[in-house]
Amino acid sequence: MEGATLNTDLKTKPVLRRDAEMHLTSLTTIVLMPHSRCNCRCVMCDIWKANRELDELSAAAIEKHRDDFSSLGVKEVILTGGEPLMHENLWRICTMFRELGIRITVMSSGLLLEEHAENLVAHCDEIVVPIEGDAAIHNRIREVPRAHERMCEGVRALRKIDPDQVITAQAVIQRMNFAYLLDMIRCAEDLNLDGIRLKAVDVDSSAFNRMDRWSDARKEDMRLRAVDVIILGKMIDQIRDELPEHLETGFITGGTKSLDSLLESFESLADTTAPVERKCTVPWNALTIEATGLVKPCPFHESVGNIRKTPLSEILNSETALAFRQDLDVASDPVCRGCSSSRVY
């Protein structure tokens, strides 16, 4: 599923390290992509193109690193993809993380929620579903018939089993759906979700199975034009005026700062010379593990090792990983500057 976002809103936030010593002894979050398959064909994501490759981390391959998950004090695992519900042994993997006391978040495309509702409630602390606009635009972006309707039916099935299950939404904002921003928030309300995270589309990185970087033409299809950014700003002002309670309570994740971040992200995409402040703890706080076994400091940077070959704890403090953290300046790094998730709220 496009747009896996690290939960930088955990109550205990790590302190961004700027000292010469980059050796890490703990991690807050691991983003785990257990396989390469997806059941959507989203216009802003190429993960589905890997369906023919069928890369998968078996439950046994993940369990080999159980002691490292424990010793590193991992607090949360975000299961994403692709569609993690298509993994044949997902609940075995979840059981291991549960035994270690690790919080489990599943990011789903929404198509299989109803089928797996009982197991989701039994194993997961949070379920994240996509909202791309109204039903028509959602289905068009996902390129799957009734994708929105099936997501809604799945949410209702989850609520029927456990009314208190934490279910949130993520909305990836881009040119096709930015005009539906208010509709997305209203949809989250109507579904009785616990909140919604607004995230600008990623167009520049190699994440989401972009083996070949996007062409300028495809980037332009996703970016907001200057006039669109102006319209988005007015819509954000409308949200501030009409939905202040959602900003105050955190129903819109990150509150007012998240709206500022969203607008600034598109301003920087429209004008690459515009100054953009970046504050990010992710490479000092988390790792992303892909279905191929590749380990990345975040979903958008290059890999620093492979868990199929090397224990996770060794990768975390390998020469490659240490050098990456030592040299990284998120304020100037081109990948970080183009990232829509690089602020800590």
Tab-separated table of C-alpha atoms in Angstrom:
chain	number	residue	atom	x	y	z
A	1	MET	CA	0.000	0.000	0.000
A	2	GLU	CA	1.387	3.357	-0.966
A	3	GLY	CA	2.423	5.811	1.592
A	4	ALA	CA	3.511	3.831	4.584
A	5	THR	CA	4.053	6.494	7.259
A	6	LEU	CA	6.099	6.087	10.389
A	7	ASN	CA	4.204	6.879	13.572
A	8	THR	CA	6.244	9.832	14.775
A	9	ASP	CA	3.372	10.752	17.072
A	10	LEU	CA	4.191	8.138	19.718
A	11	LYS	CA	4.063	9.640	23.185
A	12	THR	CA	7.771	9.068	23.774
A	13	LYS	CA	9.647	10.790	20.983
A	14	PRO	CA	13.346	10.107	20.421
A	15	VAL	CA	15.758	12.987	20.527
A	16	LEU	CA	17.361	13.744	17.170
A	17	ARG	CA	21.028	12.857	17.496
A	18	ARG	CA	23.618	15.228	16.147
A	19	ASP	CA	26.672	13.960	18.007
A	20	ALA	CA	29.513	12.053	16.372
A	21	GLU	CA	28.420	8.740	17.901
A	22	MET	CA	25.780	7.158	15.668
A	23	HIS	CA	25.681	3.694	17.250
A	24	LEU	CA	22.065	2.758	18.040
A	25	THR	CA	20.946	0.341	20.720
A	26	SER	CA	17.189	0.642	20.298
A	27	LEU	CA	14.456	1.234	17.741
A	28	THR	CA	10.972	2.607	18.201
A	29	THR	CA	9.399	1.485	14.927
A	30	ILE	CA	9.900	-1.104	12.217
A	31	VAL	CA	8.008	-0.817	8.949
A	32	LEU	CA	7.694	-4.356	7.605
A	33	MET	CA	6.628	-5.210	4.062
A	34	PRO	CA	6.127	-8.990	4.361
A	35	HIS	CA	5.544	-9.569	0.656
A	36	SER	CA	5.496	-7.736	-2.653
A	37	ARG	CA	1.910	-8.311	-3.719
A	38	CYS	CA	-0.961	-5.841	-3.824
A	39	ASN	CA	-4.601	-6.062	-4.877
A	40	CYS	CA	-4.838	-2.442	-6.049
A	41	ARG	CA	-3.252	-0.657	-9.002
A	42	CYS	CA	-2.980	2.825	-7.527
A	43	VAL	CA	-1.999	5.606	-9.902
A	44	MET	CA	0.525	7.037	-7.411
A	45	CYS	CA	2.206	3.716	-6.605
A	46	ASP	CA	4.029	0.982	-8.538
A	47	ILE	CA	4.050	-1.730	-5.857
A	48	TRP	CA	1.421	-3.728	-7.747
A	49	LYS	CA	3.860	-4.125	-10.642
A	50	ALA	CA	5.856	-6.509	-8.436
A	51	ASN	CA	2.976	-8.998	-8.229
A	52	ARG	CA	4.672	-11.189	-10.814
A	53	GLU	CA	7.872	-11.340	-8.732
A	54	LEU	CA	6.188	-12.725	-5.600
A	55	ASP	CA	8.933	-11.695	-3.182
A	56	GLU	CA	7.968	-12.719	0.318
A	57	LEU	CA	9.510	-12.888	3.773
A	58	SER	CA	8.266	-16.113	5.310
A	59	ALA	CA	7.186	-16.222	8.921
A	60	ALA	CA	10.275	-18.315	9.664
A	61	ALA	CA	12.559	-15.740	8.022
A	62	ILE	CA	11.110	-12.995	10.212
A	63	GLU	CA	11.151	-15.129	13.354
A	64	LYS	CA	14.918	-15.611	12.941
A	65	HIS	CA	15.271	-12.007	14.096
A	66	ARG	CA	12.990	-12.372	17.112
A	67	ASP	CA	15.822	-11.848	19.625
A	68	ASP	CA	16.895	-8.657	17.839
A	69	PHE	CA	13.336	-7.289	17.877
A	70	SER	CA	13.336	-7.921	21.624
A	71	SER	CA	16.815	-6.627	22.481
A	72	LEU	CA	16.295	-3.469	20.407
A	73	GLY	CA	13.146	-2.695	22.386
A	74	VAL	CA	10.959	-2.253	19.300
A	75	LYS	CA	7.698	-0.620	20.347
A	76	GLU	CA	5.691	-0.762	17.112
A	77	VAL	CA	5.647	-2.756	13.885
A	78	ILE	CA	3.785	-1.317	10.911
A	79	LEU	CA	2.764	-4.082	8.511
A	80	THR	CA	2.388	-2.669	5.039
A	81	GLY	CA	3.145	-3.498	1.438
A	82	GLY	CA	1.412	-4.002	-0.909
A	83	GLU	CA	-1.452	-5.577	0.966
A	84	PRO	CA	-0.179	-7.389	4.083
A	85	LEU	CA	-3.447	-9.336	4.381
A	86	MET	CA	-2.379	-11.342	1.318
A	87	HIS	CA	0.515	-12.937	3.260
A	88	GLU	CA	-0.357	-16.561	3.979
A	89	ASN	CA	1.159	-16.584	7.494
A	90	LEU	CA	0.468	-13.032	8.623
A	91	TRP	CA	-1.221	-14.061	11.866
A	92	ARG	CA	1.745	-16.242	12.845
A	93	ILE	CA	3.963	-13.188	12.380
A	94	CYS	CA	1.570	-11.067	14.416
A	95	THR	CA	1.529	-13.651	17.192
A	96	MET	CA	5.304	-13.367	17.535
A	97	PHE	CA	5.150	-9.577	17.804
A	98	ARG	CA	2.288	-9.818	20.305
A	99	GLU	CA	4.376	-12.173	22.473
A	100	LEU	CA	7.149	-9.554	22.456
A	101	GLY	CA	4.727	-6.850	23.572
A	102	ILE	CA	5.092	-4.925	20.301
A	103	ARG	CA	2.252	-2.730	19.071
A	104	ILE	CA	0.937	-3.885	15.670
A	105	THR	CA	-0.439	-1.560	13.004
A	106	VAL	CA	-1.736	-2.958	9.719
A	107	MET	CA	-1.970	-0.682	6.695
A	108	SER	CA	-4.506	-2.224	4.326
A	109	SER	CA	-5.885	-1.366	0.910
A	110	GLY	CA	-9.289	-2.072	2.460
A	111	LEU	CA	-10.377	-4.755	0.002
A	112	LEU	CA	-9.910	-7.730	2.357
A	113	LEU	CA	-10.978	-6.188	5.651
A	114	GLU	CA	-14.314	-7.974	5.861
A	115	GLU	CA	-12.767	-11.367	5.060
A	116	HIS	CA	-10.103	-10.990	7.764
A	117	ALA	CA	-12.077	-8.913	10.264
A	118	GLU	CA	-11.930	-11.396	13.152
A	119	ASN	CA	-8.178	-11.916	12.908
A	120	LEU	CA	-7.526	-8.215	12.507
A	121	VAL	CA	-9.399	-7.445	15.711
A	122	ALA	CA	-7.705	-10.327	17.523
A	123	HIS	CA	-4.137	-9.445	16.512
A	124	CYS	CA	-3.876	-5.745	15.713
A	125	ASP	CA	-3.788	-2.569	17.767
A	126	GLU	CA	-4.539	-0.274	14.841
A	127	ILE	CA	-5.872	-0.739	11.320
A	128	VAL	CA	-5.202	1.950	8.724
A	129	VAL	CA	-7.416	2.241	5.652
A	130	PRO	CA	-7.110	4.505	2.617
A	131	ILE	CA	-9.473	7.331	1.764
A	132	GLU	CA	-8.799	8.921	-1.634
A	133	GLY	CA	-11.884	11.129	-2.005
A	134	ASP	CA	-15.506	10.272	-2.686
A	135	ALA	CA	-16.354	6.776	-3.943
A	136	ALA	CA	-15.896	7.600	-7.626
A	137	ILE	CA	-12.496	9.255	-7.312
A	138	HIS	CA	-11.317	6.630	-4.789
A	139	ASN	CA	-12.142	3.804	-7.204
A	140	ARG	CA	-10.539	5.658	-10.078
A	141	ILE	CA	-7.298	6.197	-8.146
A	142	ARG	CA	-7.206	2.616	-6.884
A	143	GLU	CA	-8.227	1.265	-10.301
A	144	VAL	CA	-10.320	-1.468	-8.691
A	145	PRO	CA	-14.137	-1.659	-8.993
A	146	ARG	CA	-15.945	-0.966	-5.712
A	147	ALA	CA	-12.666	-0.401	-3.837
A	148	HIS	CA	-14.262	2.351	-1.741
A	149	GLU	CA	-17.420	0.369	-1.095
A	150	ARG	CA	-15.459	-2.721	-0.021
A	151	MET	CA	-13.318	-0.617	2.319
A	152	CYS	CA	-16.444	0.819	3.925
A	153	GLU	CA	-18.038	-2.625	4.281
A	154	GLY	CA	-14.835	-3.873	5.902
A	155	VAL	CA	-14.742	-1.030	8.409
A	156	ARG	CA	-18.340	-1.731	9.376
A	157	ALA	CA	-17.511	-5.429	9.841
A	158	LEU	CA	-14.625	-4.515	12.146
A	159	ARG	CA	-16.816	-2.149	14.162
A	160	LYS	CA	-19.462	-4.863	14.505
A	161	ILE	CA	-16.914	-7.207	16.094
A	162	ASP	CA	-15.303	-4.581	18.299
A	163	PRO	CA	-16.733	-1.040	18.448
A	164	ASP	CA	-13.533	0.116	20.196
A	165	GLN	CA	-11.049	-1.216	17.645
A	166	VAL	CA	-8.706	1.613	16.603
A	167	ILE	CA	-9.262	2.279	12.895
A	168	THR	CA	-7.733	5.296	11.203
A	169	ALA	CA	-7.409	6.530	7.648
A	170	GLN	CA	-4.562	7.784	5.533
A	171	ALA	CA	-5.214	10.106	2.621
A	172	VAL	CA	-2.467	10.527	0.032
A	173	ILE	CA	-3.066	13.911	-1.512
A	174	GLN	CA	-2.214	14.530	-5.177
A	175	ARG	CA	-3.607	16.346	-8.194
A	176	MET	CA	-6.440	13.885	-8.830
A	177	ASN	CA	-7.960	14.220	-5.369
A	178	PHE	CA	-6.781	17.389	-3.599
A	179	ALA	CA	-10.119	19.074	-4.332
A	180	TYR	CA	-11.803	16.323	-2.270
A	181	LEU	CA	-9.851	17.087	0.904
A	182	LEU	CA	-12.918	18.017	2.933
A	183	ASP	CA	-14.796	14.987	1.539
A	184	MET	CA	-12.034	12.702	2.837
A	185	ILE	CA	-12.338	14.104	6.345
A	186	ARG	CA	-16.144	13.828	6.206
A	187	CYS	CA	-15.831	10.223	5.009
A	188	ALA	CA	-13.634	9.404	8.013
A	189	GLU	CA	-16.303	10.978	10.228
A	190	ASP	CA	-19.129	9.024	8.582
A	191	LEU	CA	-17.252	5.748	9.026
A	192	ASN	CA	-16.727	6.529	12.711
A	193	LEU	CA	-12.968	6.289	12.312
A	194	ASP	CA	-10.590	7.377	15.054
A	195	GLY	CA	-8.717	9.850	12.876
A	196	ILE	CA	-7.195	10.644	9.511
A	197	ARG	CA	-3.636	11.397	8.449
A	198	LEU	CA	-3.116	13.705	5.464
A	199	LYS	CA	0.020	13.026	3.445
A	200	ALA	CA	1.393	14.593	0.275
A	201	VAL	CA	2.179	12.192	-2.559
A	202	ASP	CA	5.789	11.113	-3.008
A	203	VAL	CA	6.994	11.660	-6.582
A	204	ASP	CA	10.785	11.738	-6.391
A	205	SER	CA	12.021	8.742	-4.420
A	206	SER	CA	12.620	5.134	-5.464
A	207	ALA	CA	10.092	3.919	-2.886
A	208	PHE	CA	6.914	2.039	-3.813
A	209	ASN	CA	8.738	-0.258	-6.267
A	210	ARG	CA	9.967	2.498	-8.560
A	211	MET	CA	12.903	0.595	-9.972
A	212	ASP	CA	13.062	3.290	-12.616
A	213	ARG	CA	12.385	6.772	-11.284
A	214	TRP	CA	9.272	8.459	-12.602
A	215	SER	CA	9.484	10.563	-15.727
A	216	ASP	CA	8.959	14.308	-15.429
A	217	ALA	CA	5.621	13.872	-17.196
A	218	ARG	CA	4.346	11.378	-14.642
A	219	LYS	CA	5.548	13.544	-11.782
A	220	GLU	CA	3.605	16.450	-13.222
A	221	ASP	CA	0.462	14.303	-13.320
A	222	MET	CA	0.705	13.872	-9.530
A	223	ARG	CA	2.056	17.255	-8.426
A	224	LEU	CA	-0.162	20.226	-7.739
A	225	ARG	CA	0.274	23.186	-10.052
A	226	ALA	CA	0.831	26.637	-8.582
A	227	VAL	CA	-2.856	27.484	-8.968
A	228	ASP	CA	-3.796	24.189	-7.280
A	229	VAL	CA	-1.580	25.038	-4.304
A	230	ILE	CA	-3.470	28.309	-3.905
A	231	ILE	CA	-6.779	26.424	-3.959
A	232	LEU	CA	-5.428	23.885	-1.462
A	233	GLY	CA	-4.458	26.734	0.850
A	234	LYS	CA	-8.017	28.068	0.756
A	235	MET	CA	-9.404	24.611	1.469
A	236	ILE	CA	-7.086	24.279	4.449
A	237	ASP	CA	-8.324	27.625	5.736
A	238	GLN	CA	-11.860	26.277	5.383
A	239	ILE	CA	-10.931	23.219	7.447
A	240	ARG	CA	-9.481	25.475	10.148
A	241	ASP	CA	-12.738	27.485	10.215
A	242	GLU	CA	-15.251	24.638	9.948
A	243	LEU	CA	-13.526	21.767	11.773
A	244	PRO	CA	-11.481	23.285	14.614
A	245	GLU	CA	-12.470	20.445	16.920
A	246	HIS	CA	-10.763	17.921	14.624
A	247	LEU	CA	-7.541	19.900	14.849
A	248	GLU	CA	-7.752	20.280	18.606
A	249	THR	CA	-8.592	16.640	19.350
A	250	GLY	CA	-6.099	15.162	16.889
A	251	PHE	CA	-8.756	13.575	14.705
A	252	ILE	CA	-6.693	15.125	11.920
A	253	THR	CA	-3.334	13.670	12.898
A	254	GLY	CA	-0.860	16.379	13.778
A	255	GLY	CA	-3.547	19.048	13.983
A	256	THR	CA	-2.784	22.463	12.553
A	257	LYS	CA	0.871	21.598	12.015
A	258	SER	CA	-0.095	18.741	9.713
A	259	LEU	CA	-2.079	21.129	7.521
A	260	ASP	CA	0.891	23.497	7.399
A	261	SER	CA	3.140	20.567	6.515
A	262	LEU	CA	0.829	19.411	3.733
A	263	LEU	CA	0.728	22.851	2.143
A	264	GLU	CA	4.483	23.364	2.488
A	265	SER	CA	5.145	19.994	0.863
A	266	PHE	CA	3.211	20.973	-2.240
A	267	GLU	CA	4.751	24.429	-2.267
A	268	SER	CA	8.182	22.799	-2.343
A	269	LEU	CA	7.092	20.425	-5.103
A	270	ALA	CA	5.836	23.351	-7.159
A	271	ASP	CA	8.997	25.388	-6.458
A	272	THR	CA	12.046	23.214	-5.792
A	273	THR	CA	14.064	26.302	-4.824
A	274	ALA	CA	11.703	27.245	-2.007
A	275	PRO	CA	13.242	26.851	1.472
A	276	VAL	CA	11.686	23.942	3.366
A	277	GLU	CA	12.366	23.175	6.997
A	278	ARG	CA	12.936	19.499	7.691
A	279	LYS	CA	12.989	17.892	11.120
A	280	CYS	CA	13.141	14.101	11.104
A	281	THR	CA	14.135	11.420	13.588
A	282	VAL	CA	13.236	8.417	11.445
A	283	PRO	CA	16.759	7.170	10.494
A	284	TRP	CA	17.740	7.306	14.195
A	285	ASN	CA	14.521	5.741	15.345
A	286	ALA	CA	13.249	3.214	12.804
A	287	LEU	CA	13.994	0.807	9.995
A	288	THR	CA	12.055	-0.359	6.951
A	289	ILE	CA	12.315	-4.024	5.942
A	290	GLU	CA	11.152	-4.892	2.437
A	291	ALA	CA	9.908	-8.224	1.083
A	292	THR	CA	13.273	-8.831	-0.579
A	293	GLY	CA	14.911	-8.565	2.840
A	294	LEU	CA	16.427	-5.165	2.101
A	295	VAL	CA	16.730	-2.927	5.159
A	296	LYS	CA	16.421	0.845	4.746
A	297	PRO	CA	16.833	3.718	7.243
A	298	CYS	CA	13.440	4.923	5.986
A	299	PRO	CA	11.208	3.905	3.063
A	300	PHE	CA	12.736	6.562	0.799
A	301	HIS	CA	16.503	6.054	1.230
A	302	GLU	CA	18.720	3.308	-0.176
A	303	SER	CA	19.260	0.018	1.680
A	304	VAL	CA	21.992	-0.553	4.265
A	305	GLY	CA	21.781	-4.362	4.357
A	306	ASN	CA	19.606	-7.447	3.924
A	307	ILE	CA	18.095	-9.546	6.734
A	308	ARG	CA	18.229	-12.635	4.524
A	309	LYS	CA	22.020	-12.423	4.856
A	310	THR	CA	22.790	-10.525	8.078
A	311	PRO	CA	21.205	-10.267	11.552
A	312	LEU	CA	19.153	-7.138	12.029
A	313	SER	CA	21.261	-5.876	14.947
A	314	GLU	CA	24.416	-6.066	12.813
A	315	ILE	CA	22.780	-4.181	9.939
A	316	LEU	CA	21.611	-1.423	12.294
A	317	ASN	CA	25.198	-0.551	13.222
A	318	SER	CA	27.060	-1.688	10.132
A	319	GLU	CA	29.652	0.605	8.587
A	320	THR	CA	27.158	1.477	5.855
A	321	ALA	CA	24.397	2.382	8.318
A	322	LEU	CA	26.718	4.343	10.609
A	323	ALA	CA	28.114	6.326	7.690
A	324	PHE	CA	24.633	7.075	6.416
A	325	ARG	CA	23.450	8.464	9.753
A	326	GLN	CA	26.660	10.403	10.276
A	327	ASP	CA	26.485	12.093	6.877
A	328	LEU	CA	22.739	12.704	6.676
A	329	ASP	CA	21.582	16.302	6.854
A	330	VAL	CA	17.805	16.214	6.485
A	331	ALA	CA	17.665	19.957	5.828
A	332	SER	CA	19.697	19.665	2.617
A	333	ASP	CA	19.424	16.031	1.530
A	334	PRO	CA	17.434	15.911	-1.755
A	335	VAL	CA	15.480	12.808	-0.710
A	336	CYS	CA	14.543	14.373	2.623
A	337	ARG	CA	13.612	17.678	0.998
A	338	GLY	CA	11.144	15.873	-1.237
A	339	CYS	CA	9.681	13.803	1.596
A	340	SER	CA	6.131	14.472	2.773
A	341	SER	CA	6.645	12.571	6.031
A	342	SER	CA	9.808	14.170	7.345
A	343	ARG	CA	8.368	16.359	10.070
A	344	VAL	CA	7.926	15.378	13.684
A	345	TYR	CA	4.714	16.881	15.045
